[in-house]
């Protein structure tokens, strides 16, 4: 482990801190010196930044102490509520359990496995679209295409609509100030208008997709209303979108940076892809943080937490904790065990789409390593300026061109 | 040593199945809770079982 002696400037709120990916120097210093760190907040009361693996898991798994209400964003300004309805992400049990149960059975390993063939077709299609060009942007042309197609498939929408919905989530996630005033509200409006069209369409012609399932669902004996549906719709499009994209693009960057590991994986994809996917998840940890709010006075890592205070779990830091991972800064495509917290530390909000994501990532890398085996960087990497979602925004790549499989 | 899954808590996330496929399985029906395949638990499987207990998102697995 590298011993950091001089304290770096700690700022986990400034999006600039994330402009080259996770600020691992800050993370490491905090884990070693102040693992439950009181962090000031420019326009708020401040929060506890939880950096260590065991503490992150303890918070994530204790919804009775650490609540997801009113929001999982650090800033209370990001409380997202429509007419007294909330997203499942911002609910606590038992209400959360009643909503999650509507969809959970469609995301089990077995249910996810039924999507594998279709996901593999989509990854072939995505590579077909770029293979003749010999160059592309790994993020927008490859990594971003996959989740937008898969989400469209799950919700029963045309693939091209999935792409537009995905663009809308990008706008919704962009740091305020980087876009013209009102652009984000307009994007939410367009998303909800689209969802309303889906409601009409799926009520008239129900099918086997998640949209139809939700529209036929009841919570406590009452059918989901249109606002509930819209919030579910936004959550599914959003949660399955940039996370998967960043994992694919960030995972490929990790392979570029570790040619020995890439050669090893390319020599034995069948044997190593499953562990390589987990290692990419640990390494990239696309979700930077989730916030909870303490419901009672408690203690964490020796620090006193007061009821009402914000407690923020930093997954990218927990996933490099030497107390949980041997040689944590080594990227090892065969690492095992690898109980990373990229999907959350366990608890009621454990990533619903984890199994679908694993299938997507594995299928995409199988396709990329097999058909574009000499892909390499062709220009500077640009990162998302976000303190919430970590990943590259643009990754220009080049490769020997080939023929589409059709 | 015995392992059990609380059917009311289990929501078939399948984390235990990925950690210890020889010990846990999910049923044919997506709504069915995880099943324990070995009861009682062989002594040398205890580590795996404990990892599954720790990793279950719903804390639905008990070891006693």
Coordinates of C-alpha atoms in Angstrom, one line a residue:
Chain A
X1 CA 0.0 0.0 0.0
X2 CA 1.2 3.5 -0.8
X3 CA 1.5 5.6 2.3
X4 CA 0.3 9.1 1.6
X5 CA 2.0 11.4 4.1
X6 CA 0.9 14.9 3.0
X7 CA -2.9 15.4 3.2
X8 CA -4.3 16.1 -0.2
X9 CA -7.0 18.8 -0.4
X10 CA -10.3 16.9 0.2
X11 CA -13.2 17.9 -1.8
X12 CA -15.7 15.2 -2.8
X13 CA -18.4 17.7 -3.8
X14 CA -16.6 19.6 -6.6
X15 CA -17.2 17.8 -9.9
X16 CA -13.7 18.9 -10.8
X17 CA -12.3 16.4 -8.3
X18 CA -13.7 13.6 -10.6
X19 CA -12.4 14.9 -13.9
X20 CA -9.8 12.1 -14.2
X21 CA -12.0 9.5 -12.6
X22 CA -12.3 8.6 -8.9
X23 CA -10.0 10.8 -6.8
X24 CA -8.1 7.8 -5.4
X25 CA -5.5 9.9 -3.7
X26 CA -8.2 11.6 -1.6
X27 CA -9.9 8.3 -1.0
X28 CA -6.7 6.6 0.2
X29 CA -5.8 9.4 2.5
X30 CA -9.2 9.4 4.0
X31 CA -9.3 5.6 4.5
X32 CA -5.9 5.8 6.3
X33 CA -6.5 8.9 8.4
X34 CA -10.2 9.8 8.7
X35 CA -12.4 6.9 7.3
X36 CA -15.6 8.5 8.5
X37 CA -14.9 12.1 7.6
X38 CA -17.0 15.1 8.3
X39 CA -17.2 16.9 4.9
X40 CA -18.3 20.5 4.6
X41 CA -21.0 21.3 2.0
X42 CA -21.1 24.6 0.0
X43 CA -24.9 25.1 0.3
X44 CA -25.9 22.7 3.0
X45 CA -25.2 21.4 6.5
X46 CA -22.3 19.0 5.6
X47 CA -22.2 15.2 5.6
X48 CA -20.3 12.2 6.8
X49 CA -18.2 10.7 4.0
X50 CA -17.9 7.0 4.7
X51 CA -14.8 5.6 2.9
X52 CA -14.1 2.0 4.3
X53 CA -15.5 -1.2 3.0
X54 CA -16.9 -2.5 6.3
X55 CA -18.5 0.8 7.1
X56 CA -20.0 1.2 3.7
X57 CA -21.6 -2.2 4.0
X58 CA -22.8 -1.5 7.5
X59 CA -24.6 1.6 6.4
X60 CA -26.1 0.1 3.2
X61 CA -27.5 -2.9 5.1
X62 CA -29.1 -1.0 8.0
X63 CA -32.1 0.8 6.5
X64 CA -33.6 1.1 10.0
X65 CA -30.8 3.5 11.0
X66 CA -29.8 4.9 7.6
X67 CA -32.8 6.0 5.5
X68 CA -33.1 6.6 1.8
X69 CA -35.7 9.2 2.4
X70 CA -35.9 12.1 1.3
X71 CA -33.1 11.6 -1.3
X72 CA -30.0 9.6 -2.1
X73 CA -28.2 12.8 -3.5
X74 CA -26.0 14.8 -1.2
X75 CA -27.9 18.0 -1.9
X76 CA -31.4 18.3 -0.5
X77 CA -32.1 20.5 -3.6
X78 CA -32.2 17.2 -5.5
X79 CA -35.2 15.8 -3.7
X80 CA -37.1 14.4 -6.6
X81 CA -40.8 14.2 -5.9
X82 CA -43.8 14.5 -8.1
X83 CA -47.1 15.2 -6.5
X84 CA -46.2 13.3 -3.3
X85 CA -44.9 10.3 -5.3
X86 CA -41.3 9.1 -5.0
X87 CA -38.9 6.8 -6.8
X88 CA -38.3 3.4 -5.3
X89 CA -34.7 4.4 -4.9
X90 CA -35.7 7.0 -2.4
X91 CA -38.1 4.8 -0.3
X92 CA -37.4 2.7 2.8
X93 CA -38.9 -0.6 3.7
X94 CA -41.6 -1.7 4.1
X95 CA -42.9 0.6 1.3
X96 CA -39.8 0.0 -0.8
X97 CA -40.3 -3.7 -0.5
X98 CA -43.8 -3.5 -1.9
X99 CA -42.6 -1.6 -4.9
X100 CA -39.5 -3.7 -5.5
X101 CA -41.5 -6.9 -5.4
X102 CA -43.4 -5.8 -8.5
X103 CA -40.3 -6.1 -10.6
X104 CA -37.8 -8.2 -8.7
X105 CA -38.8 -11.5 -10.2
X106 CA -37.9 -10.2 -13.7
X107 CA -34.3 -9.5 -12.6
X108 CA -33.3 -12.8 -11.0
X109 CA -30.3 -14.7 -12.4
X110 CA -32.7 -17.0 -14.2
X111 CA -34.8 -14.2 -15.7
X112 CA -31.7 -12.3 -16.7
X113 CA -30.3 -15.4 -18.3
X114 CA -33.3 -15.5 -20.6
X115 CA -32.2 -12.2 -22.0
X116 CA -28.7 -13.4 -22.9
X117 CA -29.3 -14.4 -26.5
X118 CA -31.0 -11.1 -27.3
X119 CA -28.3 -9.1 -25.6
X120 CA -25.6 -11.0 -27.6
X121 CA -27.5 -10.1 -30.8
X122 CA -27.5 -6.5 -29.7
X123 CA -23.7 -6.5 -29.0
X124 CA -23.1 -8.0 -32.5
X125 CA -25.2 -5.3 -34.0
X126 CA -23.3 -2.6 -32.1
X127 CA -20.0 -3.8 -33.3
X128 CA -21.4 -4.2 -36.9
X129 CA -22.2 -0.5 -36.8
X130 CA -18.6 0.6 -36.3
X131 CA -16.4 -2.2 -37.5
X132 CA -15.9 -0.9 -41.1
X133 CA -14.9 2.5 -39.9
X134 CA -11.7 1.4 -38.1
X135 CA -12.3 4.1 -35.5
X136 CA -15.0 5.4 -33.2
X137 CA -15.8 6.8 -29.8
X138 CA -15.9 3.9 -27.5
X139 CA -18.3 5.7 -25.1
X140 CA -21.0 7.0 -27.5
X141 CA -20.7 4.5 -30.4
X142 CA -20.3 1.3 -28.4
X143 CA -20.6 1.5 -24.6
X144 CA -23.6 3.9 -24.6
X145 CA -25.5 2.0 -27.3
X146 CA -25.7 -1.2 -25.3
X147 CA -27.7 -0.1 -22.3
X148 CA -30.0 2.1 -24.4
X149 CA -30.9 -0.8 -26.5
X150 CA -31.3 -3.2 -23.6
X151 CA -33.5 -0.8 -21.7
X152 CA -35.7 -0.4 -24.7
X153 CA -35.9 -4.1 -25.1
X154 CA -36.9 -4.6 -21.4
X155 CA -39.5 -1.9 -21.5
X156 CA -40.9 -3.0 -24.9
X157 CA -39.9 0.1 -26.9
X158 CA -38.4 0.6 -30.3
X159 CA -34.5 0.5 -30.1
X160 CA -34.1 4.0 -31.5
X161 CA -36.4 5.4 -28.8
X162 CA -34.1 3.8 -26.2
X163 CA -31.3 5.9 -27.6
X164 CA -33.3 9.2 -27.3
X165 CA -34.4 8.3 -23.7
X166 CA -30.7 7.6 -22.9
X167 CA -29.8 11.1 -24.2
X168 CA -32.4 12.6 -21.9
X169 CA -30.9 10.8 -18.9
X170 CA -27.5 12.3 -19.9
X171 CA -29.0 15.8 -19.8
X172 CA -30.8 15.1 -16.5
X173 CA -27.4 14.0 -15.0
X174 CA -25.3 16.9 -16.3
X175 CA -24.1 19.2 -13.6
X176 CA -26.4 22.2 -13.3
X177 CA -24.8 25.2 -14.9
X178 CA -23.2 23.2 -17.7
X179 CA -26.5 23.5 -19.7
X180 CA -28.9 26.3 -20.6
X181 CA -31.4 27.2 -17.8
X182 CA -34.3 24.8 -17.9
X183 CA -32.7 22.1 -20.1
X184 CA -33.0 19.5 -17.3
X185 CA -36.6 20.3 -16.5
X186 CA -37.3 20.1 -20.3
X187 CA -35.6 16.7 -20.4
X188 CA -37.7 15.4 -17.5
X189 CA -40.8 16.7 -19.2
X190 CA -39.9 15.0 -22.5
X191 CA -39.2 11.7 -20.6
X192 CA -42.6 11.9 -18.8
X193 CA -44.4 12.8 -22.0
X194 CA -42.9 9.8 -23.7
X195 CA -43.8 7.6 -20.7
X196 CA -47.4 8.8 -21.0
X197 CA -47.4 7.6 -24.6
X198 CA -46.1 4.2 -23.4
X199 CA -49.0 4.0 -20.9
X200 CA -51.6 4.5 -23.6
X201 CA -49.9 2.1 -26.0
X202 CA -49.3 -0.7 -23.5
X203 CA -52.8 -0.4 -22.0
X204 CA -54.2 -0.8 -25.5
X205 CA -51.7 -3.6 -26.5
X206 CA -50.2 -5.2 -23.4
X207 CA -47.3 -7.5 -24.0
X208 CA -44.7 -9.4 -21.9
X209 CA -42.5 -6.4 -21.3
X210 CA -41.8 -4.5 -18.0
X211 CA -44.0 -1.6 -19.0
X212 CA -47.0 -3.8 -19.4
X213 CA -46.2 -5.6 -16.2
X214 CA -46.0 -2.4 -14.2
X215 CA -49.3 -1.1 -15.7
X216 CA -51.0 -4.3 -14.6
X217 CA -49.5 -4.1 -11.1
X218 CA -51.0 -3.2 -7.8
X219 CA -49.5 -1.9 -4.6
X220 CA -51.7 -2.4 -1.5
X221 CA -54.6 -3.3 -3.7
X222 CA -54.4 -0.1 -5.8
X223 CA -53.1 -0.1 -9.4
X224 CA -50.0 2.0 -10.0
X225 CA -51.1 5.4 -11.1
X226 CA -49.5 7.3 -14.0
X227 CA -47.1 9.2 -11.8
X228 CA -45.9 6.0 -10.2
X229 CA -45.4 4.5 -13.7
X230 CA -43.5 7.6 -14.9
X231 CA -41.1 7.4 -11.9
X232 CA -40.5 3.7 -12.4
X233 CA -39.9 4.4 -16.1
X234 CA -37.4 7.1 -15.3
X235 CA -35.6 5.0 -12.7
X236 CA -35.3 2.0 -15.1
X237 CA -34.0 4.1 -18.0
X238 CA -31.7 6.0 -15.7
X239 CA -30.3 3.3 -13.5
X240 CA -29.6 0.9 -16.4
X241 CA -28.0 3.5 -18.6
X242 CA -24.9 5.5 -17.8
X243 CA -23.8 3.0 -15.1
X244 CA -23.4 0.2 -17.7
X245 CA -21.9 2.5 -20.3
X246 CA -19.3 3.8 -17.9
X247 CA -18.5 0.2 -16.8
X248 CA -17.9 -0.9 -20.4
X249 CA -15.8 2.2 -21.3
X250 CA -14.0 2.3 -18.0
X251 CA -13.3 -1.5 -18.1
X252 CA -11.8 -1.1 -21.5
X253 CA -9.6 1.7 -20.3
X254 CA -8.4 -0.6 -17.5
X255 CA -7.5 -3.2 -20.1
X256 CA -5.6 -0.5 -22.1
X257 CA -3.7 0.5 -19.0
X258 CA -2.9 -3.2 -18.1
X259 CA -1.7 -4.8 -21.3
X260 CA -0.6 -8.0 -19.4
X261 CA -4.1 -8.5 -18.0
X262 CA -5.6 -7.8 -21.4
X263 CA -3.4 -10.4 -23.1
X264 CA -4.4 -12.9 -20.4
X265 CA -8.1 -12.2 -20.9
X266 CA -7.8 -12.3 -24.6
X267 CA -6.1 -15.6 -24.5
X268 CA -8.8 -17.2 -22.4
X269 CA -12.1 -15.3 -22.5
X270 CA -14.2 -18.3 -21.6
X271 CA -12.2 -19.0 -18.5
X272 CA -11.6 -15.4 -17.4
X273 CA -14.5 -13.2 -18.5
X274 CA -16.6 -13.9 -15.4
X275 CA -13.9 -12.8 -12.9
X276 CA -12.7 -10.1 -15.3
X277 CA -16.2 -8.6 -15.3
X278 CA -16.2 -8.5 -11.5
X279 CA -12.8 -6.9 -11.4
X280 CA -13.9 -4.2 -13.9
X281 CA -16.9 -3.6 -11.6
X282 CA -14.6 -3.2 -8.6
X283 CA -12.1 -1.1 -10.5
X284 CA -14.6 1.3 -12.2
X285 CA -17.3 1.4 -9.5
X286 CA -19.5 3.6 -11.7
X287 CA -21.7 4.9 -8.9
X288 CA -19.6 7.3 -6.9
X289 CA -21.9 7.5 -3.9
X290 CA -25.3 6.9 -2.4
X291 CA -26.5 9.1 0.5
X292 CA -28.5 8.0 3.5
X293 CA -30.0 10.1 6.4
X294 CA -29.6 9.0 10.0
X295 CA -32.9 8.3 11.6
X296 CA -31.4 8.1 15.1
X297 CA -28.2 9.0 17.0
X298 CA -25.7 6.3 16.4
X299 CA -21.9 5.7 15.9
X300 CA -19.9 4.7 12.9
X301 CA -16.2 4.0 12.9
X302 CA -15.9 5.7 16.3
X303 CA -17.6 8.9 15.1
X304 CA -20.9 10.0 16.6
X305 CA -23.7 10.4 14.1
X306 CA -26.6 12.5 15.0
X307 CA -30.2 11.9 13.9
X308 CA -30.9 13.9 10.7
X309 CA -27.3 14.0 9.5
X310 CA -26.4 12.9 6.0
X311 CA -24.2 9.8 5.7
X312 CA -22.6 9.2 2.3
X313 CA -21.2 5.9 1.2
X314 CA -18.2 6.1 -1.3
X315 CA -18.2 2.8 -3.3
X316 CA -15.1 3.5 -5.3
X317 CA -13.1 4.0 -2.1
X318 CA -14.6 0.9 -0.4
X319 CA -13.6 -1.1 -3.5
X320 CA -9.9 -0.2 -3.0
X321 CA -9.9 -0.9 0.7
X322 CA -6.8 -3.0 1.6
X323 CA -8.8 -4.4 4.6
X324 CA -11.2 -6.1 2.1
X325 CA -9.0 -6.7 -1.0
X326 CA -5.5 -8.1 -1.2
X327 CA -3.3 -5.6 -3.1
X328 CA -6.3 -3.4 -3.9
X329 CA -4.6 -1.2 -6.5
X330 CA -3.7 -4.1 -8.6
X331 CA -6.0 -4.8 -11.5
X332 CA -6.3 -8.6 -11.7
X333 CA -8.7 -10.2 -14.2
X334 CA -8.7 -13.4 -12.2
X335 CA -9.2 -11.9 -8.8
X336 CA -11.2 -14.1 -6.5
X337 CA -12.9 -13.7 -4.1
X338 CA -14.1 -10.3 -5.2
X339 CA -17.0 -9.1 -3.1
X340 CA -17.0 -5.6 -4.4
X341 CA -19.7 -3.0 -3.6
X342 CA -20.1 -1.7 -7.2
X343 CA -23.8 -2.8 -7.0
X344 CA -24.1 -1.5 -3.5
X345 CA -23.1 -2.9 -0.2
X346 CA -26.1 -5.2 0.1
X347 CA -29.3 -4.2 1.8
X348 CA -32.7 -3.4 0.3
X349 CA -31.4 -1.2 -2.5
X350 CA -28.9 -3.7 -3.8
X351 CA -28.8 -3.1 -7.6
X352 CA -31.9 -4.6 -9.1
X353 CA -30.3 -4.9 -12.5
X354 CA -27.0 -6.5 -11.3
X355 CA -27.5 -9.8 -13.2
X356 CA -28.7 -8.1 -16.4
X357 CA -25.7 -5.8 -16.2
X358 CA -23.3 -8.7 -15.8
X359 CA -24.7 -10.3 -18.9
X360 CA -24.5 -7.1 -20.8
X361 CA -20.9 -6.4 -19.8
X362 CA -19.7 -10.0 -20.5
X363 CA -21.4 -10.1 -23.9
X364 CA -20.0 -6.7 -24.9
X365 CA -16.4 -7.6 -23.9
X366 CA -16.6 -11.0 -25.6
X367 CA -17.7 -9.2 -28.8
X368 CA -15.1 -6.4 -28.5
X369 CA -12.1 -8.7 -27.6
X370 CA -13.1 -11.2 -30.3
X371 CA -13.9 -8.8 -33.2
X372 CA -11.8 -5.7 -32.4
X373 CA -8.8 -7.4 -30.8
X374 CA -6.3 -4.6 -31.5
X375 CA -8.5 -1.7 -30.3
X376 CA -6.3 1.1 -28.9
X377 CA -6.6 4.7 -27.7
X378 CA -6.5 7.2 -30.5
X379 CA -6.7 10.5 -28.6
X380 CA -7.2 12.0 -25.2
X381 CA -9.8 10.6 -22.8
X382 CA -12.4 13.0 -21.5
X383 CA -14.2 12.3 -18.2
X384 CA -17.7 13.2 -17.0
X385 CA -17.5 16.1 -14.6
X386 CA -19.8 14.5 -12.0
X387 CA -19.5 13.8 -8.3
X388 CA -22.2 11.1 -8.6
X389 CA -21.5 9.0 -11.6
X390 CA -17.9 8.2 -12.5
X391 CA -16.8 7.4 -16.0
X392 CA -15.2 8.5 -19.3
X393 CA -17.3 10.8 -21.5
X394 CA -15.2 10.4 -24.7
X395 CA -12.7 7.7 -25.5
X396 CA -11.5 7.9 -29.1
X397 CA -10.3 4.5 -30.3
X398 CA -8.9 2.9 -33.5
X399 CA -8.8 -0.7 -34.6
X400 CA -8.2 -2.7 -37.8
X401 CA -11.5 -2.5 -39.7
X402 CA -13.5 -5.6 -40.5
X403 CA -16.7 -6.7 -42.0
X404 CA -20.1 -6.6 -40.3
X405 CA -21.6 -10.0 -39.6
X406 CA -25.1 -8.7 -40.6
Chain B
X1 CA -24.1 -26.7 11.2
X2 CA -27.2 -25.8 9.2
X3 CA -28.0 -23.2 6.6
X4 CA -31.5 -21.8 6.1
X5 CA -33.1 -19.2 3.9
X6 CA -36.0 -17.2 5.2
X7 CA -38.6 -17.5 2.3
X8 CA -40.3 -14.3 3.5
X9 CA -37.1 -12.2 3.2
X10 CA -35.5 -13.8 0.2
X11 CA -36.2 -11.9 -3.0
X12 CA -34.2 -14.2 -5.3
X13 CA -31.3 -11.8 -5.9
X14 CA -29.1 -14.8 -6.4
X15 CA -26.0 -13.4 -4.7
X16 CA -25.7 -16.6 -2.7
X17 CA -25.9 -18.7 -5.9
X18 CA -23.0 -16.8 -7.4
X19 CA -20.9 -17.2 -4.3
X20 CA -21.7 -20.8 -3.5
X21 CA -23.5 -22.5 -6.5
X22 CA -23.0 -25.9 -4.9
X23 CA -24.9 -24.8 -1.8
X24 CA -27.7 -22.6 -3.1
X25 CA -30.0 -22.8 -6.1
X26 CA -32.9 -20.8 -7.4
X27 CA -36.1 -22.6 -8.3
X28 CA -37.7 -22.8 -11.8
X29 CA -40.2 -20.1 -10.8
X30 CA -38.6 -16.7 -10.6
X31 CA -40.7 -15.9 -7.5
X32 CA -39.5 -18.9 -5.6
X33 CA -36.9 -18.3 -2.8
X34 CA -33.4 -19.7 -2.9
X35 CA -33.1 -23.4 -1.9
X36 CA -30.4 -24.8 0.2
X37 CA -28.8 -27.8 -1.5
X38 CA -26.8 -29.3 1.3
X39 CA -28.2 -29.8 4.8
X40 CA -26.5 -30.3 7.1
X41 CA -23.6 -28.2 5.9
X42 CA -20.3 -30.0 5.4
X43 CA -17.7 -28.5 7.7
X44 CA -15.3 -27.3 5.0
X45 CA -18.0 -25.3 3.3
X46 CA -18.4 -23.0 6.3
X47 CA -16.3 -20.2 4.9
X48 CA -18.4 -20.0 1.7
X49 CA -21.6 -20.2 3.6
X50 CA -20.5 -17.3 5.9
X51 CA -19.6 -15.2 2.8
X52 CA -23.1 -15.9 1.4
X53 CA -24.6 -14.9 4.7
X54 CA -22.7 -11.7 4.8
X55 CA -23.4 -10.9 1.1
X56 CA -27.1 -11.6 1.0
X57 CA -28.7 -8.2 0.2
X58 CA -31.8 -9.1 2.2
X59 CA -30.0 -10.8 5.1
X60 CA -32.2 -13.8 4.5
X61 CA -29.7 -16.5 5.1
X62 CA -29.0 -18.0 8.6
X63 CA -26.3 -20.2 9.8
X64 CA -26.8 -22.1 13.0

